[in-house]
Tab-separated table of C-alpha atoms and ligand atoms in Angstrom:
chain	number	residue	atom	x	y	z
A	1	UNK	CA	-10.006	5.794	13.349
A	2	UNK	CA	-9.966	2.685	15.547
A	3	UNK	CA	-8.417	3.355	17.803
A	4	UNK	CA	-5.920	0.336	18.571
A	5	UNK	CA	-3.005	2.117	21.259
A	6	UNK	CA	-2.768	5.426	22.611
A	7	UNK	CA	1.271	5.045	23.510
A	8	UNK	CA	2.149	4.246	21.149
A	9	UNK	CA	-0.509	5.229	19.003
A	10	UNK	CA	-1.949	2.987	16.505
A	11	UNK	CA	-4.892	3.726	14.659
A	12	UNK	CA	-6.585	2.541	11.634
A	13	UNK	CA	-9.515	4.694	9.490
A	14	UNK	CA	-12.712	2.837	9.597
A	15	UNK	CA	-13.495	1.385	5.782
A	16	UNK	CA	-16.064	4.482	5.463
A	17	UNK	CA	-13.075	7.178	5.671
A	18	UNK	CA	-10.732	4.957	3.063
A	19	UNK	CA	-12.946	3.441	0.723
A	20	UNK	CA	-13.331	5.657	-2.765
A	21	UNK	CA	-10.644	7.977	-2.732
A	22	UNK	CA	-7.235	6.134	-4.833
A	23	UNK	CA	-5.027	8.956	-2.378
A	24	UNK	CA	-5.884	9.033	1.908
A	25	UNK	CA	-5.712	12.231	3.504
A	26	UNK	CA	-2.667	12.041	6.012
A	27	UNK	CA	-5.297	12.615	8.717
A	28	UNK	CA	-6.871	9.116	8.091
A	29	UNK	CA	-3.659	7.801	7.255
A	30	UNK	CA	-3.682	4.339	9.647
A	31	UNK	CA	-0.047	5.139	12.243
A	32	UNK	CA	1.142	2.228	13.018
A	33	UNK	CA	4.322	2.675	15.532
A	34	UNK	CA	6.245	0.838	17.952
A	35	UNK	CA	7.333	3.225	19.993
A	36	UNK	CA	6.921	7.184	20.933
A	37	UNK	CA	6.743	10.181	17.860
A	38	UNK	CA	10.149	11.488	18.242
A	39	UNK	CA	9.542	14.772	18.196
A	40	UNK	CA	12.174	15.613	15.388
A	41	UNK	CA	13.172	19.916	14.276
A	42	UNK	CA	13.979	19.585	10.590
A	43	UNK	CA	17.185	22.208	10.925
A	44	UNK	CA	18.945	19.608	13.400
A	45	UNK	CA	17.863	15.770	11.286
A	46	UNK	CA	21.286	14.422	9.993
A	47	UNK	CA	22.278	11.115	8.153
A	48	UNK	CA	24.699	9.615	8.627
A	49	UNK	CA	25.548	6.792	5.707
A	50	UNK	CA	27.515	4.319	5.979
A	51	UNK	CA	29.200	0.233	6.378
A	52	UNK	CA	29.781	-1.144	2.949
A	53	UNK	CA	30.443	2.289	1.309
A	54	UNK	CA	34.254	3.618	-0.420
A	55	UNK	CA	32.589	7.196	1.113
A	56	UNK	CA	30.349	8.034	4.515
A	57	UNK	CA	27.756	10.951	4.116
A	58	UNK	CA	26.751	12.912	6.925
A	59	UNK	CA	23.372	14.730	5.633
A	60	UNK	CA	20.791	17.218	6.216
A	61	UNK	CA	17.791	17.963	5.239
A	62	UNK	CA	18.522	20.417	2.356
A	63	UNK	CA	21.498	18.151	0.874
A	64	UNK	CA	19.302	15.517	0.790
A	65	UNK	CA	16.838	17.769	-1.062
A	66	UNK	CA	19.533	19.076	-3.943
A	67	UNK	CA	19.021	14.982	-5.140
A	68	UNK	CA	16.344	14.680	-7.990
A	69	UNK	CA	13.426	15.342	-6.399
A	70	UNK	CA	10.711	12.135	-6.917
A	71	UNK	CA	7.010	12.014	-6.864
A	72	UNK	CA	5.384	9.058	-7.217
A	73	UNK	CA	1.822	7.266	-5.118
A	74	UNK	CA	2.606	4.215	-3.404
A	75	UNK	CA	-0.248	2.415	-0.972
A	76	UNK	CA	1.312	0.918	2.727
A	77	UNK	CA	0.178	-1.887	4.352
A	78	UNK	CA	1.438	-2.929	7.477
A	79	UNK	CA	2.100	-6.469	7.942
A	80	UNK	CA	-0.754	-6.728	10.625
A	81	UNK	CA	-3.786	-5.923	8.166
A	82	UNK	CA	-6.928	-8.128	8.320
A	83	UNK	CA	-5.177	-9.611	11.485
A	84	UNK	CA	-8.418	-9.040	13.619
A	85	UNK	CA	-10.057	-12.540	10.874
A	86	UNK	CA	-6.716	-14.777	11.725
A	87	UNK	CA	-7.681	-13.429	15.585
A	88	UNK	CA	-11.210	-15.541	15.348
A	89	UNK	CA	-9.429	-18.496	14.617
A	90	UNK	CA	-7.121	-19.044	17.462
A	91	UNK	CA	-6.219	-15.696	19.258
A	92	UNK	CA	-2.593	-14.464	18.963
A	93	UNK	CA	-2.574	-12.723	22.926
A	94	UNK	CA	-0.272	-9.352	22.102
A	95	UNK	CA	-0.988	-8.187	18.969
A	96	UNK	CA	-3.992	-5.300	17.577
A	97	UNK	CA	-7.079	-6.697	15.803
A	98	UNK	CA	-6.199	-4.537	12.650
A	99	UNK	CA	-9.043	-4.780	10.126
A	100	UNK	CA	-8.390	-3.939	6.390
A	101	UNK	CA	-8.053	-0.207	7.651
A	102	UNK	CA	-4.163	-1.223	8.256
A	103	UNK	CA	-3.042	-0.515	4.305
A	104	UNK	CA	-3.032	3.645	3.249
A	105	UNK	CA	-1.974	4.547	0.145
A	106	UNK	CA	-0.375	8.529	-0.240
A	107	UNK	CA	1.946	10.709	-2.991
A	108	UNK	CA	5.628	10.341	-1.694
A	109	UNK	CA	8.668	12.757	-2.287
A	110	UNK	CA	11.467	12.602	-1.515
A	111	UNK	CA	15.903	11.513	-2.787
A	112	UNK	CA	16.760	8.589	-4.698
A	113	UNK	CA	17.503	5.413	-2.334
A	114	UNK	CA	20.043	4.703	-5.454
A	115	UNK	CA	21.335	8.487	-6.094
A	116	UNK	CA	22.704	8.301	-1.956
A	117	UNK	CA	23.427	5.095	-2.121
A	118	UNK	CA	26.110	5.944	-5.668
A	119	UNK	CA	27.387	8.724	-3.906
A	120	UNK	CA	28.519	7.239	-1.374
A	121	UNK	CA	29.716	4.244	-3.601
A	122	UNK	CA	28.192	1.079	-2.964
A	123	UNK	CA	31.575	-1.519	-2.474
A	124	UNK	CA	30.695	-5.549	-3.943
A	125	UNK	CA	29.877	-7.107	-0.417
A	126	UNK	CA	27.118	-5.216	-0.532
A	127	UNK	CA	23.802	-7.382	-0.091
A	128	UNK	CA	21.871	-5.266	2.564
A	129	UNK	CA	20.284	-2.114	3.555
A	130	UNK	CA	20.055	-1.047	7.183
A	131	UNK	CA	18.663	1.594	8.570
A	132	UNK	CA	17.610	3.364	12.069
A	133	UNK	CA	15.354	5.284	14.043
A	134	UNK	CA	15.093	6.310	17.126
A	135	UNK	CA	12.105	5.308	18.523
A	136	UNK	CA	12.582	3.224	21.475
A	137	UNK	CA	10.709	0.791	20.346
A	138	UNK	CA	7.505	-0.913	23.807
A	139	UNK	CA	7.328	-4.597	22.742
A	140	UNK	CA	11.472	-5.217	23.355
A	141	UNK	CA	13.318	-5.983	25.958
A	142	UNK	CA	15.878	-5.142	26.640
A	143	UNK	CA	14.476	-1.352	24.873
A	144	UNK	CA	15.921	-1.229	20.692
A	145	UNK	CA	15.182	1.476	19.060
A	146	UNK	CA	13.983	0.602	16.028
A	147	UNK	CA	14.712	-0.410	11.889
A	148	UNK	CA	15.156	-2.899	9.723
A	149	UNK	CA	16.459	-3.387	5.945
A	150	UNK	CA	15.932	-4.554	1.801
A	151	UNK	CA	18.049	-6.833	0.023
A	152	UNK	CA	20.992	-3.633	-1.954
A	153	UNK	CA	18.679	-4.578	-4.933
A	154	UNK	CA	15.673	-3.442	-3.877
A	155	UNK	CA	17.267	-0.829	-1.876
A	156	UNK	CA	19.323	0.850	-5.322
A	157	UNK	CA	14.973	-0.246	-7.453
A	158	UNK	CA	14.218	3.831	-9.106
A	159	UNK	CA	11.772	4.101	-6.216
A	160	UNK	CA	12.477	2.652	-2.865
A	161	UNK	CA	13.067	7.240	-1.490
A	162	UNK	CA	14.294	9.122	1.537
A	163	UNK	CA	10.816	10.546	1.356
A	164	UNK	CA	10.251	14.306	3.087
A	165	UNK	CA	7.218	14.475	1.574
A	166	UNK	CA	3.862	13.565	1.584
A	167	UNK	CA	1.169	13.812	0.009
A	168	UNK	CA	2.211	18.041	-1.912
A	169	UNK	CA	2.753	19.230	1.902
A	170	UNK	CA	6.720	17.856	4.455
A	171	UNK	CA	6.334	14.178	5.342
A	172	UNK	CA	3.804	14.590	9.247
A	173	UNK	CA	6.131	13.867	12.505
A	174	UNK	CA	3.595	10.957	12.427
A	175	UNK	CA	4.467	9.374	9.618
A	176	UNK	CA	8.413	10.030	9.954
A	177	UNK	CA	8.250	13.828	9.391
A	178	UNK	CA	11.052	14.855	8.639
A	179	UNK	CA	12.430	11.607	6.721
A	180	UNK	CA	11.277	8.414	6.256
A	181	UNK	CA	12.266	5.535	4.491
A	182	UNK	CA	9.383	4.964	1.650
A	183	UNK	CA	9.470	1.010	0.398
A	184	UNK	CA	6.196	0.311	-2.394
A	185	UNK	CA	5.985	-2.976	-3.001
A	186	UNK	CA	6.870	-4.650	0.961
A	187	UNK	CA	5.658	-4.748	4.395
A	188	UNK	CA	5.200	-1.175	5.943
A	189	UNK	CA	7.796	-2.816	8.934
A	190	UNK	CA	10.786	-2.321	6.261
A	191	UNK	CA	9.500	1.543	5.349
A	192	UNK	CA	11.300	3.521	8.613
A	193	UNK	CA	10.129	6.757	9.776
A	194	UNK	CA	12.780	9.293	11.344
A	195	UNK	CA	15.153	7.823	9.546
A	196	UNK	CA	18.907	8.595	11.063
A	197	UNK	CA	21.097	5.946	9.973
A	198	UNK	CA	21.731	3.982	6.684
A	199	UNK	CA	23.887	1.161	6.803
A	200	UNK	CA	25.231	-1.004	3.979
A	201	UNK	CA	25.634	-5.272	4.782
A	202	UNK	CA	26.841	-8.054	3.753
A	203	UNK	CA	24.332	-9.470	6.664
A	204	UNK	CA	20.302	-8.670	7.542
A	205	UNK	CA	19.863	-6.236	10.071
A	206	UNK	CA	20.600	-7.505	13.469
A	207	UNK	CA	17.140	-5.355	15.027
A	208	UNK	CA	14.539	-7.010	16.628
A	209	UNK	CA	11.692	-5.949	13.782
A	210	UNK	CA	13.932	-7.808	11.318
A	211	UNK	CA	15.816	-11.263	12.921
A	212	UNK	CA	12.676	-11.708	15.793
A	213	UNK	CA	9.624	-9.845	14.935
A	214	UNK	CA	8.286	-9.556	11.310
A	215	UNK	CA	8.389	-12.749	10.298
A	216	UNK	CA	6.571	-15.474	8.610
A	217	UNK	CA	7.019	-18.686	11.264
A	218	UNK	CA	4.520	-22.073	10.617
A	219	UNK	CA	1.995	-21.904	12.403
A	220	UNK	CA	2.973	-24.345	15.017
A	221	UNK	CA	7.094	-22.354	14.719
A	222	UNK	CA	7.319	-20.078	18.824
A	223	UNK	CA	9.224	-16.563	17.281
A	224	UNK	CA	12.488	-16.787	18.102
A	225	UNK	CA	15.666	-15.516	16.667
A	226	UNK	CA	16.418	-15.949	12.771
A	227	UNK	CA	13.493	-18.277	12.478
A	228	UNK	CA	12.340	-17.875	8.331
A	229	UNK	CA	10.500	-15.916	6.385
A	230	UNK	CA	11.616	-12.715	7.035
A	231	UNK	CA	9.190	-10.369	5.268
A	232	UNK	CA	9.667	-8.631	2.721
A	233	UNK	CA	7.496	-7.584	-0.617
A	234	UNK	CA	3.834	-8.428	-0.060
A	235	UNK	CA	1.571	-10.993	-0.756
A	236	UNK	CA	-1.474	-10.358	-3.522
A	237	UNK	CA	-4.511	-9.546	-1.541
A	238	UNK	CA	-7.517	-7.292	-1.582
A	239	UNK	CA	-10.660	-6.060	1.332
A	240	UNK	CA	-14.545	-4.903	1.717
A	241	UNK	CA	-14.161	-2.119	2.549
A	242	UNK	CA	-17.938	-0.890	1.615
A	243	UNK	CA	-20.686	-2.565	2.751
A	244	UNK	CA	-18.143	-3.050	6.432
A	245	UNK	CA	-18.807	-5.232	9.082
A	246	UNK	CA	-21.782	-4.780	10.592
A	247	UNK	CA	-23.837	-2.575	8.694
A	248	UNK	CA	-27.173	-2.513	7.536
A	249	UNK	CA	-28.450	-2.089	4.257
A	250	UNK	CA	-31.029	-0.682	2.955
A	251	UNK	CA	-32.902	-3.324	-0.217
A	252	UNK	CA	-31.911	-3.079	-3.351
A	253	UNK	CA	-28.760	-2.894	-5.362
A	254	UNK	CA	-26.333	-2.888	-2.366
A	255	UNK	CA	-22.576	-1.380	-4.257
A	256	UNK	CA	-19.892	-3.690	-2.745
A	257	UNK	CA	-16.582	-1.879	-3.621
A	258	UNK	CA	-12.683	-2.393	-1.848
A	259	UNK	CA	-8.948	-1.878	-2.429
A	260	UNK	CA	-6.680	-4.486	-4.358
A	261	UNK	CA	-3.322	-4.451	-3.976
A	262	UNK	CA	-0.768	-6.735	-5.588
A	263	UNK	CA	3.153	-7.506	-3.908
A	264	UNK	CA	6.437	-8.141	-6.531
A	265	UNK	CA	5.241	-5.347	-9.226
A	266	UNK	CA	2.952	-6.857	-10.327
A	267	UNK	CA	-0.909	-5.127	-10.970
A	268	UNK	CA	-4.305	-6.349	-9.825
A	269	UNK	CA	-6.136	-7.424	-13.490
A	270	UNK	CA	-9.599	-8.855	-11.525
A	271	UNK	CA	-10.815	-9.060	-8.479
A	272	UNK	CA	-14.351	-11.261	-7.888
A	273	UNK	CA	-17.398	-10.510	-5.661
A	274	UNK	CA	-19.039	-13.607	-4.565
A	275	UNK	CA	-22.297	-13.348	-2.726
A	276	UNK	CA	-23.015	-17.493	-2.979
A	277	UNK	CA	-19.613	-17.907	-0.217
A	278	UNK	CA	-18.114	-18.364	-3.055
A	279	UNK	CA	-19.315	-20.793	-5.474
A	280	UNK	CA	-20.019	-17.959	-8.154
A	281	UNK	CA	-18.760	-15.261	-8.631
A	282	UNK	CA	-18.724	-11.334	-10.233
A	283	UNK	CA	-16.524	-9.002	-12.180
A	284	UNK	CA	-16.006	-6.274	-10.349
A	285	UNK	CA	-15.538	-2.470	-12.133
A	286	UNK	CA	-12.384	-0.835	-11.830
A	287	UNK	CA	-12.632	2.900	-10.834
A	288	UNK	CA	-10.346	3.393	-13.526
A	289	UNK	CA	-8.066	1.107	-16.252
A	290	UNK	CA	-5.067	2.138	-15.645
A	291	UNK	CA	-3.050	-0.864	-13.513
A	292	UNK	CA	0.313	0.826	-11.110
A	293	UNK	CA	2.495	-0.973	-9.624
A	294	UNK	CA	2.844	-0.644	-6.204
A	295	UNK	CA	-0.133	0.716	-5.742
A	296	UNK	CA	-3.645	-0.733	-4.665
A	297	UNK	CA	-6.610	-0.368	-7.117
A	298	UNK	CA	-9.582	0.734	-5.555
A	299	UNK	CA	-13.212	-1.958	-7.678
A	300	UNK	CA	-17.095	-1.838	-7.049
A	301	UNK	CA	-19.549	-4.789	-7.974
A	302	UNK	CA	-23.379	-4.149	-7.654
A	303	UNK	CA	-25.533	-6.078	-5.942
A	304	UNK	CA	-28.684	-7.736	-5.355
A	305	UNK	CA	-29.902	-9.044	-2.148
A	306	UNK	CA	-32.598	-9.938	-0.452
A	307	UNK	CA	-33.033	-8.962	3.035
A	308	UNK	CA	-31.582	-10.045	6.318
A	309	UNK	CA	-28.257	-11.492	6.503
A	310	UNK	CA	-25.611	-10.854	3.868
A	311	UNK	CA	-22.199	-11.727	3.363
A	312	UNK	CA	-20.240	-10.940	0.616
A	313	UNK	CA	-16.812	-11.807	-0.577
A	314	UNK	CA	-13.933	-10.850	-3.241
A	315	UNK	CA	-10.710	-11.998	-3.872
A	316	UNK	CA	-8.088	-10.611	-6.687
A	317	UNK	CA	-6.425	-11.353	-9.910
A	318	UNK	CA	-2.205	-10.334	-10.511
A	319	UNK	CA	-0.170	-9.489	-13.488
A	320	UNK	CA	1.023	-13.295	-13.420
A	321	UNK	CA	-2.885	-14.533	-13.232
A	322	UNK	CA	-2.693	-15.859	-8.953
A	323	UNK	CA	-4.809	-15.857	-7.062
A	324	UNK	CA	-4.391	-15.487	-3.379
A	325	UNK	CA	-6.309	-18.470	-0.401
A	326	UNK	CA	-9.804	-18.472	0.329
A	327	UNK	CA	-9.734	-18.841	4.152
A	328	UNK	CA	-8.042	-17.624	6.868
A	329	UNK	CA	-7.565	-20.725	8.977
A	330	UNK	CA	-4.005	-21.840	5.719
A	331	UNK	CA	-2.937	-19.395	6.480
A	332	UNK	CA	-2.901	-19.007	10.195
A	333	UNK	CA	0.582	-17.619	11.530
A	334	UNK	CA	1.808	-17.253	15.087
A	335	UNK	CA	2.569	-13.554	15.057
A	336	UNK	CA	-0.607	-13.323	12.688
A	337	UNK	CA	1.057	-11.549	10.102
A	338	UNK	CA	-0.583	-11.101	5.649
A	339	UNK	CA	-3.298	-12.536	5.974
A	340	UNK	CA	-4.971	-12.259	2.423
A	341	UNK	CA	-6.533	-14.633	2.521
A	342	UNK	CA	-10.669	-14.133	-0.093
A	343	UNK	CA	-11.974	-11.060	2.443
A	344	UNK	CA	-15.257	-11.538	3.825
A	345	UNK	CA	-17.774	-9.637	5.566
A	346	UNK	CA	-21.488	-9.628	6.942
A	347	UNK	CA	-23.448	-7.298	7.236
A	348	UNK	CA	-27.777	-6.379	7.492
A	349	UNK	CA	-29.840	-5.607	4.484
A	350	UNK	CA	-32.563	-4.342	5.645
A	351	UNK	CA	-36.461	-5.747	5.345
B	401	MTE	N1	11.249	4.613	13.294
B	401	MTE	C1	9.722	3.636	13.039
B	401	MTE	N2	9.543	3.343	11.798
B	401	MTE	C2	8.537	2.553	11.450
B	401	MTE	C3	7.762	1.853	12.581
B	401	MTE	C4	8.442	2.296	14.328
B	401	MTE	O1	7.388	1.550	15.126
B	401	MTE	N3	8.952	3.260	13.906
B	401	MTE	N4	6.517	1.459	12.889
B	401	MTE	C5	6.939	0.449	11.206
B	401	MTE	C6	4.707	-0.557	10.899
B	401	MTE	S1	4.718	-1.812	11.558
B	401	MTE	C7	4.328	0.512	9.551
B	401	MTE	S2	3.104	-0.836	9.424
B	401	MTE	C8	4.873	1.162	9.042
B	401	MTE	C9	3.556	2.616	9.397
B	401	MTE	O2	3.432	3.766	8.737
B	401	MTE	P1	1.890	4.822	9.038
B	401	MTE	O3	2.203	5.265	10.711
B	401	MTE	O4	3.234	6.353	8.307
B	401	MTE	O5	1.585	4.586	8.667
B	401	MTE	O6	6.084	2.224	9.593
B	401	MTE	C10	7.249	1.610	9.601
B	401	MTE	N5	7.874	2.260	10.649
B	402	MO	MO1	3.024	-3.107	10.129
């Protein structure tokens, strides 16, 4: 793992540990924490469901597990993924230089949030669903515990889970165990770990992490409460994982590979690779023909490169025919979020 911080613990897998596996093993799944990982004994965990509901609920783990159990594969991506590319444009003091590894994929098991909300009875005025967790965030003053919200339409979507399982095992404490929210297709920040309260509201969460952080500001703006845009849906992007930046590969044919992830409920339909900085492109091959929303697609392409310094560039296209921006400079923003510019990796081809 590439460790960005020990306390709180923040780490991403080295690209070589992430590449080529549709499901990321728990041991190398990225960790993004604003505070300490709480140690919650599963039998003592409780979830309160309140706000704009007809009946408040108090659930324990066994009650939650009586709802229909759903297992699905979804990719989680931190809004800070690829921030390192933005820091090369203009530094952002205090924000970690995440690479392409703040993206990982797991098979998640849990109850549909929609089912739990249906049991509580959602009132007409409901517009957002807010989540709260017990971990005190180190980057808040005065100290706040972690939280966030999603619009009610997303909260009622079938892919949104109160998840207690990851890759077939109980959800580990590091990833939110006993229970976390899983919001496929949204930036990882909304998948609140160790969730203990679900509140149906007319307005978004007033948590620091919804109202001030995880918002996409114009390049010249200063972070402030309520400044637009609150991050939700992940934008289309991709990453070259092999070769990794700074690697030395043997002369001859080089296999270039990585992932691409589409936003909304779109799929990745094409990935282009260039060895001349984007003047000409060839199309990469996907590992399977199956393209599902909310899950990355793994791709690869063989290229022949002369000995010396080399650079590969990749870009993806989604099912709406959209692609993503060419340069990090055009998407630079004061908190360094969602750098979905073309993936560029420089390495050396041995002579
Ligand atoms: N309670 C809590 N939930 C949280 C966070 C946190 O610090 N505390 N970090 C969020 C962020 S920014 C991301 S990207 C994901 C990371 O989940 P992971 O550590 O399981 O990869 O959790 C989200 N949920
Ligand atoms: Mo994140």
